[in-house]
Coordinates of C-alpha atoms and ligand atoms in Angstrom, one line a residue:
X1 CA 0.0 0.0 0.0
X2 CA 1.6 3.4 -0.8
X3 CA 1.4 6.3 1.4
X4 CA 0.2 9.3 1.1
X5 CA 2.1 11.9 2.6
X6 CA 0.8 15.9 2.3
X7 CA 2.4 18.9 3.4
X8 CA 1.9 22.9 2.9
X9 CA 4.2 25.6 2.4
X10 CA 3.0 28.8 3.9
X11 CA 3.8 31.4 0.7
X12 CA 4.8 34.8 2.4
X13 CA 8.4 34.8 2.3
X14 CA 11.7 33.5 0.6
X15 CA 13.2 29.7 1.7
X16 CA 16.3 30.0 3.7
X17 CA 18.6 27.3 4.1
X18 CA 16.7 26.6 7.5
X19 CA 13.9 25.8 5.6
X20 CA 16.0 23.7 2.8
X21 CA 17.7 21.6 5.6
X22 CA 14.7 21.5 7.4
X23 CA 11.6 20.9 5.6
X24 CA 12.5 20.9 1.9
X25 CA 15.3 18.5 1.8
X26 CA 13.5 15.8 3.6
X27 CA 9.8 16.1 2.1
X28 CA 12.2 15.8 -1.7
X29 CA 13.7 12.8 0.2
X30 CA 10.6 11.4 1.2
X31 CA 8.7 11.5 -2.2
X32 CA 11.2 9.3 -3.8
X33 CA 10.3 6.5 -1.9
X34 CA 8.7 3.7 -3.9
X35 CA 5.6 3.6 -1.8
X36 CA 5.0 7.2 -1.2
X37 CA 2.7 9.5 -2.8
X38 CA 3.2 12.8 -1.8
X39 CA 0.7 15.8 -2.4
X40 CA 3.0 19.3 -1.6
X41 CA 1.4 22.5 -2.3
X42 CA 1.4 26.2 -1.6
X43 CA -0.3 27.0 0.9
X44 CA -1.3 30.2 -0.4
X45 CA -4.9 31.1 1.3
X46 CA -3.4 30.3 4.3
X47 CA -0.7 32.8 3.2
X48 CA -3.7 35.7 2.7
X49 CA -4.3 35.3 6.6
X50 CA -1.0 36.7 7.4
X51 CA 0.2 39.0 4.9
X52 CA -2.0 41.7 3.2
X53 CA 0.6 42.9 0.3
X54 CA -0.1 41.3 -2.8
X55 CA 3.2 41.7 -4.2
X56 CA 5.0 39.9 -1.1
X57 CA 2.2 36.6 -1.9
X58 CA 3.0 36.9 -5.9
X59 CA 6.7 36.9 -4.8
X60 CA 6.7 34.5 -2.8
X61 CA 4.6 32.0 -4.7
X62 CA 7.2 32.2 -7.3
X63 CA 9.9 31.7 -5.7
X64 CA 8.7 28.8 -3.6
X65 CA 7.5 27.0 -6.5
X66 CA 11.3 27.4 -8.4
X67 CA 12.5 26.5 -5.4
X68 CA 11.2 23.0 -5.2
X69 CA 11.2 22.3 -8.3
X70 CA 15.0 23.3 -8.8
X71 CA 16.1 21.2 -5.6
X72 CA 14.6 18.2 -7.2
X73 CA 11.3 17.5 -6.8
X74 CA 9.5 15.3 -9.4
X75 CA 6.1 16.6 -10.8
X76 CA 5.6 13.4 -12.3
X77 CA 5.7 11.4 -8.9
X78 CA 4.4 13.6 -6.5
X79 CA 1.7 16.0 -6.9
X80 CA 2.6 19.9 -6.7
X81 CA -0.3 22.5 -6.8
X82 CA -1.1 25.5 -5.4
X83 CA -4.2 25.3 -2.8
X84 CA -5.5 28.3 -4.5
X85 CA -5.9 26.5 -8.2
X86 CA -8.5 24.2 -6.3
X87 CA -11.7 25.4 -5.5
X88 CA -12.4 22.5 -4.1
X89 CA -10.6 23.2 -1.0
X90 CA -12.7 26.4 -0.1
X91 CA -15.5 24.5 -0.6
X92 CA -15.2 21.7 1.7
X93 CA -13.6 24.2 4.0
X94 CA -17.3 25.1 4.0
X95 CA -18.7 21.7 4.9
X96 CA -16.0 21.4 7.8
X97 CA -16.6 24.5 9.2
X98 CA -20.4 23.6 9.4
X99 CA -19.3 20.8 11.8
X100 CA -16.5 21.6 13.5
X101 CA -16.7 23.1 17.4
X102 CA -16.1 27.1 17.9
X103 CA -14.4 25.9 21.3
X104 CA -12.3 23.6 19.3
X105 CA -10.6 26.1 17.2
X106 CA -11.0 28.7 20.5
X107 CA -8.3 26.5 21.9
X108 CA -6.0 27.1 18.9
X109 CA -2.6 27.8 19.8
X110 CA -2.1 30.3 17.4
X111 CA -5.4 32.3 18.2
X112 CA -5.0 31.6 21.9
X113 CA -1.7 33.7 21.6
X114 CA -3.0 36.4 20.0
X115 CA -6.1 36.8 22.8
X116 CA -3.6 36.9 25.2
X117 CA -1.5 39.2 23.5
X118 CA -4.5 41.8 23.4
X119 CA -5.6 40.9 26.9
X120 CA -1.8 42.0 27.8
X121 CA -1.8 44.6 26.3
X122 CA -5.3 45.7 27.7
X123 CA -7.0 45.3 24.2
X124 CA -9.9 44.0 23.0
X125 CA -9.3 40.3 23.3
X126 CA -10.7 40.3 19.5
X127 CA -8.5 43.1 18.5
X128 CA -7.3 42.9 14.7
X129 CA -8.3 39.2 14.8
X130 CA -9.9 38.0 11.4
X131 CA -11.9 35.2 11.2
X132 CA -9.3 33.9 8.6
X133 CA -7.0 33.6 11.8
X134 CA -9.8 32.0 13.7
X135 CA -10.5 29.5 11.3
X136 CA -6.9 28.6 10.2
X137 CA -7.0 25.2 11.3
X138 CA -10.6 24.4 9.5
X139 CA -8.7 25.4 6.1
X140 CA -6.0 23.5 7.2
X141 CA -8.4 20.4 7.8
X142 CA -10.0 21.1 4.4
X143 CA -6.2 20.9 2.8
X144 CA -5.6 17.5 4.4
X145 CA -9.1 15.7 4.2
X146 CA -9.6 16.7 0.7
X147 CA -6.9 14.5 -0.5
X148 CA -6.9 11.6 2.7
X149 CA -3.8 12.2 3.6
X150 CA -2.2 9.4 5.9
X151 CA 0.9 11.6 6.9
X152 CA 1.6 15.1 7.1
X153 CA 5.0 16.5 7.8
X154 CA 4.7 19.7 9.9
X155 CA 7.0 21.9 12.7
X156 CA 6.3 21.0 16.1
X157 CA 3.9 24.5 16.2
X158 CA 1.8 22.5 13.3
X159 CA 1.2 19.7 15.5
X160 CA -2.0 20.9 17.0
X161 CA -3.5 21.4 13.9
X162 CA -3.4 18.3 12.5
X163 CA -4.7 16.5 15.5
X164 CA -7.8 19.3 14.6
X165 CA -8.1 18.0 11.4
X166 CA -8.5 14.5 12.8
X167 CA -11.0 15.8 15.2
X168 CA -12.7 17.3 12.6
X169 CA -12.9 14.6 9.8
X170 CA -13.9 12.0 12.9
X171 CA -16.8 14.1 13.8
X172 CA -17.8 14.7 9.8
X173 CA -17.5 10.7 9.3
X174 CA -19.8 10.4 12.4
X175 CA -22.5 12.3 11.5
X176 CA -22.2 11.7 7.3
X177 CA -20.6 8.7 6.9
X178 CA -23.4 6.5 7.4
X179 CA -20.8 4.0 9.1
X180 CA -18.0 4.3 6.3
X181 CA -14.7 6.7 6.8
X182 CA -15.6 9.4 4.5
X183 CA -12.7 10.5 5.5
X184 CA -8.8 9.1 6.4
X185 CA -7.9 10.5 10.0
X186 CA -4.3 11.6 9.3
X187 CA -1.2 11.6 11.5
X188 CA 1.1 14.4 12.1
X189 CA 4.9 13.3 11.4
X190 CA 7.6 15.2 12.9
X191 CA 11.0 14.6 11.8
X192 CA 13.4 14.0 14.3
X193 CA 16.0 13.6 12.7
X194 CA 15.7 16.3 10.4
X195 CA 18.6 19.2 11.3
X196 CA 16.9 22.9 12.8
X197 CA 19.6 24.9 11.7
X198 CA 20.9 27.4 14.0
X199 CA 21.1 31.2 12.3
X200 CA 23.7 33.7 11.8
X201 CA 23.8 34.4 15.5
X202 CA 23.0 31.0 17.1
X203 CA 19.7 31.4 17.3
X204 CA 17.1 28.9 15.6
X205 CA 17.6 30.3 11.7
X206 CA 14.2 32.0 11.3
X207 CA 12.8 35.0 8.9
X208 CA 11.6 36.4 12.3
X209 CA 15.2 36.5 14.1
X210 CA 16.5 38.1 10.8
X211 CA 19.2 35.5 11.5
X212 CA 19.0 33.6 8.0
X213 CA 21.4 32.9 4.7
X214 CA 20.1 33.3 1.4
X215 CA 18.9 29.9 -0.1
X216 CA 19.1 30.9 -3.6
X217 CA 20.7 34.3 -3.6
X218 CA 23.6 34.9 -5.4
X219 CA 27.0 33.1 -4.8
X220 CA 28.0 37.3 -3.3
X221 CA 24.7 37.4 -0.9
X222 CA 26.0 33.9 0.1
X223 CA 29.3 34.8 1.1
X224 CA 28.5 38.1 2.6
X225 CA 25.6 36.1 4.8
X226 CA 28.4 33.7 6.4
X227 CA 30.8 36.8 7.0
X228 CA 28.2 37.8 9.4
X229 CA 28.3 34.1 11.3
X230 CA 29.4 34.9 14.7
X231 CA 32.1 32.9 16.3
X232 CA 34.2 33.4 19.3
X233 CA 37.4 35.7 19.5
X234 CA 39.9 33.1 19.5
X235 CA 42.6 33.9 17.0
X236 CA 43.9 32.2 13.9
X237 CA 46.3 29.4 15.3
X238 CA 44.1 29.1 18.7
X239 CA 42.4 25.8 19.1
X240 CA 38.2 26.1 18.2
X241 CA 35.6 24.3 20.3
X242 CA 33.9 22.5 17.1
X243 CA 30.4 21.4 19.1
X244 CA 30.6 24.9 20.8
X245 CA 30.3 26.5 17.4
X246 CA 27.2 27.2 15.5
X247 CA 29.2 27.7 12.3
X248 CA 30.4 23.9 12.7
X249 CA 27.0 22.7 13.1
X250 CA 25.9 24.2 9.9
X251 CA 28.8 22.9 8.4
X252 CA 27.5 19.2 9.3
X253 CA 24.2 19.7 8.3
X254 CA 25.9 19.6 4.6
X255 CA 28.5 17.7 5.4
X256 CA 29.7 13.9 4.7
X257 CA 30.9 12.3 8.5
X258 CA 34.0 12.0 6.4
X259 CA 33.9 15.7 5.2
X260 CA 32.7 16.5 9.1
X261 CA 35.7 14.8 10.8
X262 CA 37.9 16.4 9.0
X263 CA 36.8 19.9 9.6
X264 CA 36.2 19.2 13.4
X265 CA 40.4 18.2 13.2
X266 CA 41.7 21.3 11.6
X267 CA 39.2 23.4 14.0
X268 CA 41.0 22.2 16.8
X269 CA 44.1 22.4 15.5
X270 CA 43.6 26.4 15.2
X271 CA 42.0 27.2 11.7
X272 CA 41.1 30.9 11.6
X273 CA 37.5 31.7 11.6
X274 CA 37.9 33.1 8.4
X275 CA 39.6 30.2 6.8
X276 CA 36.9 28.6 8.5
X277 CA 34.1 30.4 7.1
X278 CA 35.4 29.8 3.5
X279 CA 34.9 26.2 4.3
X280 CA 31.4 26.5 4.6
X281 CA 31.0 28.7 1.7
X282 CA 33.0 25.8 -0.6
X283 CA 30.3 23.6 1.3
X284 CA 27.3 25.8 0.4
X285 CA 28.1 26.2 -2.6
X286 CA 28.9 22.8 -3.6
X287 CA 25.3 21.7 -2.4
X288 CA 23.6 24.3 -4.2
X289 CA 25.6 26.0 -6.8
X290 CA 23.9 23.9 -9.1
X291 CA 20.2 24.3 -8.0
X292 CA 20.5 28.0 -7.7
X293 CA 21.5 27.6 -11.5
X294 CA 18.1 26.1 -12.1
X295 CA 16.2 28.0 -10.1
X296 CA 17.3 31.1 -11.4
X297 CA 16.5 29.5 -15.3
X298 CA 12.8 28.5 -14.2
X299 CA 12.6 32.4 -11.6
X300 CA 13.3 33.7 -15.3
X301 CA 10.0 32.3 -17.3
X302 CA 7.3 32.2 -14.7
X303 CA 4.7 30.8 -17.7
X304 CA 6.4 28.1 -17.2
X305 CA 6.0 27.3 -14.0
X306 CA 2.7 28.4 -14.0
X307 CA 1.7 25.5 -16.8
X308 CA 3.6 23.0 -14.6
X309 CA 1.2 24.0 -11.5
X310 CA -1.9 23.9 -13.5
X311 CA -0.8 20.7 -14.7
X312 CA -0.2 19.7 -11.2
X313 CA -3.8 21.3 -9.7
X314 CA -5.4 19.0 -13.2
X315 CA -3.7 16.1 -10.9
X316 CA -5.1 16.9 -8.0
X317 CA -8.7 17.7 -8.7
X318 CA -8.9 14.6 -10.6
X319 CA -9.1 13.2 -7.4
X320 CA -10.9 16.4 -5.1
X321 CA -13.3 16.7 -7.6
X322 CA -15.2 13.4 -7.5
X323 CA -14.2 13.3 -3.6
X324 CA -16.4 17.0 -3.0
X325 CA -18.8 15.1 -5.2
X326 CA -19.3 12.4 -3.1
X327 CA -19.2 14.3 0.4
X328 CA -22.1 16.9 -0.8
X329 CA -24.0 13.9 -1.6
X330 CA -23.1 12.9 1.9
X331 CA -24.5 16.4 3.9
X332 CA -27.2 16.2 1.2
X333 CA -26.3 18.7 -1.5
X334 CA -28.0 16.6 -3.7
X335 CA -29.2 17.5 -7.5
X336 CA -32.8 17.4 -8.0
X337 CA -31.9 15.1 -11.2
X338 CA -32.6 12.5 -8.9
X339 CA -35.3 13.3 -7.3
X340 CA -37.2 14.1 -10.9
X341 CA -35.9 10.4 -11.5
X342 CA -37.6 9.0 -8.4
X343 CA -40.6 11.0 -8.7
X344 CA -41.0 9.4 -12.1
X345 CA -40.3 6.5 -10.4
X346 CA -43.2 6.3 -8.1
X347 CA -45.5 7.1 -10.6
X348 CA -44.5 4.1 -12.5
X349 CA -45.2 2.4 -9.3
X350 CA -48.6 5.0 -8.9
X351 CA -49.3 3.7 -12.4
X352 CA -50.1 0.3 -11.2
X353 CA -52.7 2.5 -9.0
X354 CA -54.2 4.5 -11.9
X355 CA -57.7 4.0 -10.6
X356 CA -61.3 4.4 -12.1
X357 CA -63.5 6.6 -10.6
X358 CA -67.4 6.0 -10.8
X359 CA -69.8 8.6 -10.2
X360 CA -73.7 9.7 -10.9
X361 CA -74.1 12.1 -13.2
X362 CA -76.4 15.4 -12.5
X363 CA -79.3 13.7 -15.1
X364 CA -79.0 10.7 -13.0
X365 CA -77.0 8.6 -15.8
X366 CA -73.9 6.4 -14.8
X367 CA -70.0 7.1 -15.7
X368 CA -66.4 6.7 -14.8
X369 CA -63.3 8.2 -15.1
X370 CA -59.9 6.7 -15.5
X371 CA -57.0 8.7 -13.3
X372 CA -53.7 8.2 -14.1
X373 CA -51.6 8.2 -11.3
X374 CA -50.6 12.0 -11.0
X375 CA -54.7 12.2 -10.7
X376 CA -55.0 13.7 -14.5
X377 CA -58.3 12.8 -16.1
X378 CA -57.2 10.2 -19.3
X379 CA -60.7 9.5 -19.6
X380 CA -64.5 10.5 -18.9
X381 CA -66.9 7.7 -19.9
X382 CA -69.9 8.6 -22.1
X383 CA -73.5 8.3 -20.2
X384 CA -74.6 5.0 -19.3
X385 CA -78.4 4.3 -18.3
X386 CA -77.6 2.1 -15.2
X387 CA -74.5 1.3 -13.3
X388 CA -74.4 -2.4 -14.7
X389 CA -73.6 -1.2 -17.9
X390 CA -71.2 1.2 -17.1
X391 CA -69.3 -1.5 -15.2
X392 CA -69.2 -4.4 -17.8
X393 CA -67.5 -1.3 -20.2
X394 CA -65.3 -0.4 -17.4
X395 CA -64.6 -4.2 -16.5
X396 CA -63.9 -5.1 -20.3
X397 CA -60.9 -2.0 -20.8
X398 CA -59.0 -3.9 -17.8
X399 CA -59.8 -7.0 -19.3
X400 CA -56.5 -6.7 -21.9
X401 CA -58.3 -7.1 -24.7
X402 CA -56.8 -5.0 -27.7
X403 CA -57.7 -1.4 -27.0
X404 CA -59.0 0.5 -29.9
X405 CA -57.7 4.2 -29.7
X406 CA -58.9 6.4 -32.3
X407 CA -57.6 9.9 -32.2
X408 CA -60.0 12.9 -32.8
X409 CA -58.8 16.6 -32.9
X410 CA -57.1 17.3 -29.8
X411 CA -58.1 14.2 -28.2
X412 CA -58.8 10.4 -28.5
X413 CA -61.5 8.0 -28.1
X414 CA -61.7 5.0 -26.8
X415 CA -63.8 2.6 -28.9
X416 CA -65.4 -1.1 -27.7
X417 CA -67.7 -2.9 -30.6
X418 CA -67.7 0.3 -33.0
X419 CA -69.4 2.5 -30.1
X420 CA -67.0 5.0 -28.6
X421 CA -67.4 4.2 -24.7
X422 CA -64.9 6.8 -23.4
X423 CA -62.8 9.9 -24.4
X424 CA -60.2 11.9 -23.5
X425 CA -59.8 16.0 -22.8
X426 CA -58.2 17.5 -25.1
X427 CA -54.7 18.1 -25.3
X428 CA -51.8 21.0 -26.1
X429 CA -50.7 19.4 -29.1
X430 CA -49.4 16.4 -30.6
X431 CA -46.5 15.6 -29.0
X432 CA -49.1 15.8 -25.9
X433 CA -51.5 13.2 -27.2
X434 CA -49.2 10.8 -27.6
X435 CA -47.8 10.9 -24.5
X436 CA -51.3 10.7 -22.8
X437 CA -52.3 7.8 -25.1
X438 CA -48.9 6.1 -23.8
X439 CA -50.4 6.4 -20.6
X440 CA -53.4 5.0 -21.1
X441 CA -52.4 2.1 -22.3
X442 CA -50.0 2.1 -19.5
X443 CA -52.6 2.2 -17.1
X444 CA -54.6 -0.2 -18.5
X445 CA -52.2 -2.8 -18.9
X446 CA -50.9 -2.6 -15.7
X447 CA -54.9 -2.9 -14.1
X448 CA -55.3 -5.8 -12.3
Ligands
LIG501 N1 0.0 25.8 8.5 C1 1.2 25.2 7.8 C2 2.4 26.0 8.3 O1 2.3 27.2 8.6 C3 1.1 25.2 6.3 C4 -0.1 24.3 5.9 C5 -1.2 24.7 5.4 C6 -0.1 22.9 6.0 N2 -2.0 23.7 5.1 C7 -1.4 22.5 5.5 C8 0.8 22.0 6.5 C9 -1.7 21.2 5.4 C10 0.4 20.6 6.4 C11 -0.8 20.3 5.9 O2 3.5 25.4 8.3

């Protein structure tokens, strides 16, 4: 069985080699396994919630897409869309919303933090909260459910929000899935192993520390970022502590044990910083000199890119599509094509009840009428001078004798040993008659 693994990249900024080594690097990993089918997109409605300048989201869509496409990502194996090219999402974002608990998604880390923030601060607790903020984690839910993911790779800060998505899909499979799993409960997978890289002053590497090196800037912006690594004072010749140094542990994240050993030796045998930093840059550059290539050639014709994430949204709503399909069906957003069908359906079954009405005329003389199931008149009997009579006829057109139908203007007759016992109203037009005469001898035939 393969698995399918889905993750989103938030679309407001520019990957940094925290994010490469990080998140990147292992999700490219990951979706070259034999038995995984991954689904990574750019989670750019979830970007709208955060950043109001369209130019920044544009941006940063573009150069997210180059960028994981130039570090190796196969379109052709995994599936690589932007959330925004599938209206699908938004609209089972809908459907989850309708079920899922306001005090679940008040205990939201995310929108906990910013009440308190407020509250600190003596605000409104509400203050510049948008609903988009509120219901982060429904979208979020939507983005997972939507394609049954089994796995999705997040931060440890994400963690909370796929356990909502589980709580949500469980509680939508409850009440719609009529005792099937609608939906696949998915399973947050964080990545122990994967390295957090620290930044250019020790800190977790992180756009918000203003701490990070260039992914794909130029080979310059590269150097001039790991110029600005801070290191102790110790002087060229003086021995370095290696595991005390963030600049070594950067270095390792890159690094071959061989290539690591190595550079741990001459460190304590008194390399200069400087020397030191060149290292890294060789390092870098080896890993990414290459990509950055690439990524520059695909930055360059952004039609491109945008035909290989249509392709890639084609991919995935092959499969939303008929899924959102399905779960309206399931909270009964159901076309009236089918209930026209089963309406037609019970008057098949009504025609078996097409009944004949008998009834006294004003001057005393006998008649019927045959109904056809929706209660329209087919046909009035002519006068009869006692009930007997009037029965035999009635009696004889259920018997399934041949019926003699002769059409007359508008309308028809029905005839019985060259007398015409019954006729019809008139009707619209042709097309009309027919279909009433059809019914008739529906009716009848179907008399008991
Ligand atoms: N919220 C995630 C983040 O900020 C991005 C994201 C959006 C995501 N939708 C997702 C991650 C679905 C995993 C699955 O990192």
């Amino acid at each position: 069985m393969t698995t399918r693994i889905l993750t989103g990249i938030t679309t407001t900024g520019t990957p940094h080699l925290g994010n490469y080594a990080g998140a990147i690097r292992p999700a490219i990993v990951a979706s070259r396994a034999a038995d995984a089918d991954s689904f990574y997109f750019l989670a750019d409605y979830h970007a709208l919630i955060k950043c109001d300048d369209p130019a920044r989201i544009q941006r940063s869509r573009l150069e997210i897409a180059a960028t994981w496409l130039a570090l190796g990502l196969d379109v052709n194996k995994a599936t690589f869309y932007r959330q925004s090219d599938i209206p699908e999402i938004p609209e089972l974002c809908w459907l989850l919303t309708c079920v899922a608990g306001k005090g679940l998604l008040n205990r939201a880390h995310a929108y906990k933090a910013s009440v308190d923030k407020n509250v600190e601060a003596g605000e409104d607790p509400d203050a510049g909260i948008t609903m988009g903020l509120f219901s982060y984690p429904v979208l979020m839910a939507a983005d997972i459910l939507m394609f049954n993911a089994h796995k999705v790779p997040v931060g440890r800060d994400q963690i909370q929000h796929v356990e909502m998505a589980r709580d949500i899909g469980q509680r939508f499979n409850h009440l719609f899935g009529a005792g099937r799993e609608l939906f696949t409960l998915p399973e947050a997978v964080i990545e122990e192993e994967v390295a957090t890289l620290p930044g250019l002053d020790g800190r977790k590497m992180s756009k918000s520390y203003d701490n990070t090196i260039p992914l794909f800037g130029s080979a310059k912006q590269l150097k001039d970022a790991i110029a600005r690594i801070v290191t102790d004072s110790r002087l060229p010749g003086e021995p370095k502590d290696a595991d005390g140094s963030h600049l070594f542990t950067l270095y390792q994240a890159f690094a071959t044990p061989a290539q690591q050993a190595e550079f741990r030796a001459e460190l304590e045998g008194g390399l200069a910083w400087g020397e030191a930093k060149n290292r890294l840059y060789q390092l870098l550059e080896s890993e990414l000199g290459e990509a950055r290539e690439r990524y520059n050639a695909l930055i360059a014709r952004p039609a491109d890119l945008e035909d290989i994430l249509l392709a890639g949204a084609a991919k995935a709503r092959k499969i939303a599509t008929p899924f959102l399909g399905e779960l309206r069906e399931a909270v009964g957003l159901r076309s009236f094509r089918e209930q026209v069908q089963t309406a037609a359906g019970e008057k098949k079954k009504a025609a078996k009840s097409a009944r004949f009405v008998s009834f006294r005329d004003e001057d005393g003389s006998f008649r019927f009428r045959l109904l056809d199931a929706a209660g329209e008149q087919l046909l009035l009997s002519k006068a009869f001078a006692d009930g007997k009579s009037a029965g035999m006829v009635n009696k004889r057109l259920q018997s399934g004798e041949p019926l003699d139908v002769r059409a007359e203007g508008q309308g028809f007759g029905v005839w019985l040993d060259d007398e015409c016992v019954a006729t019809s109203p008139a009707f619209a037009d042709a097309v009309a008659l027919d279909a009433a005469i059809a019914r008739l001898r529906e009716a009848l035939a179907t008399q008991e």
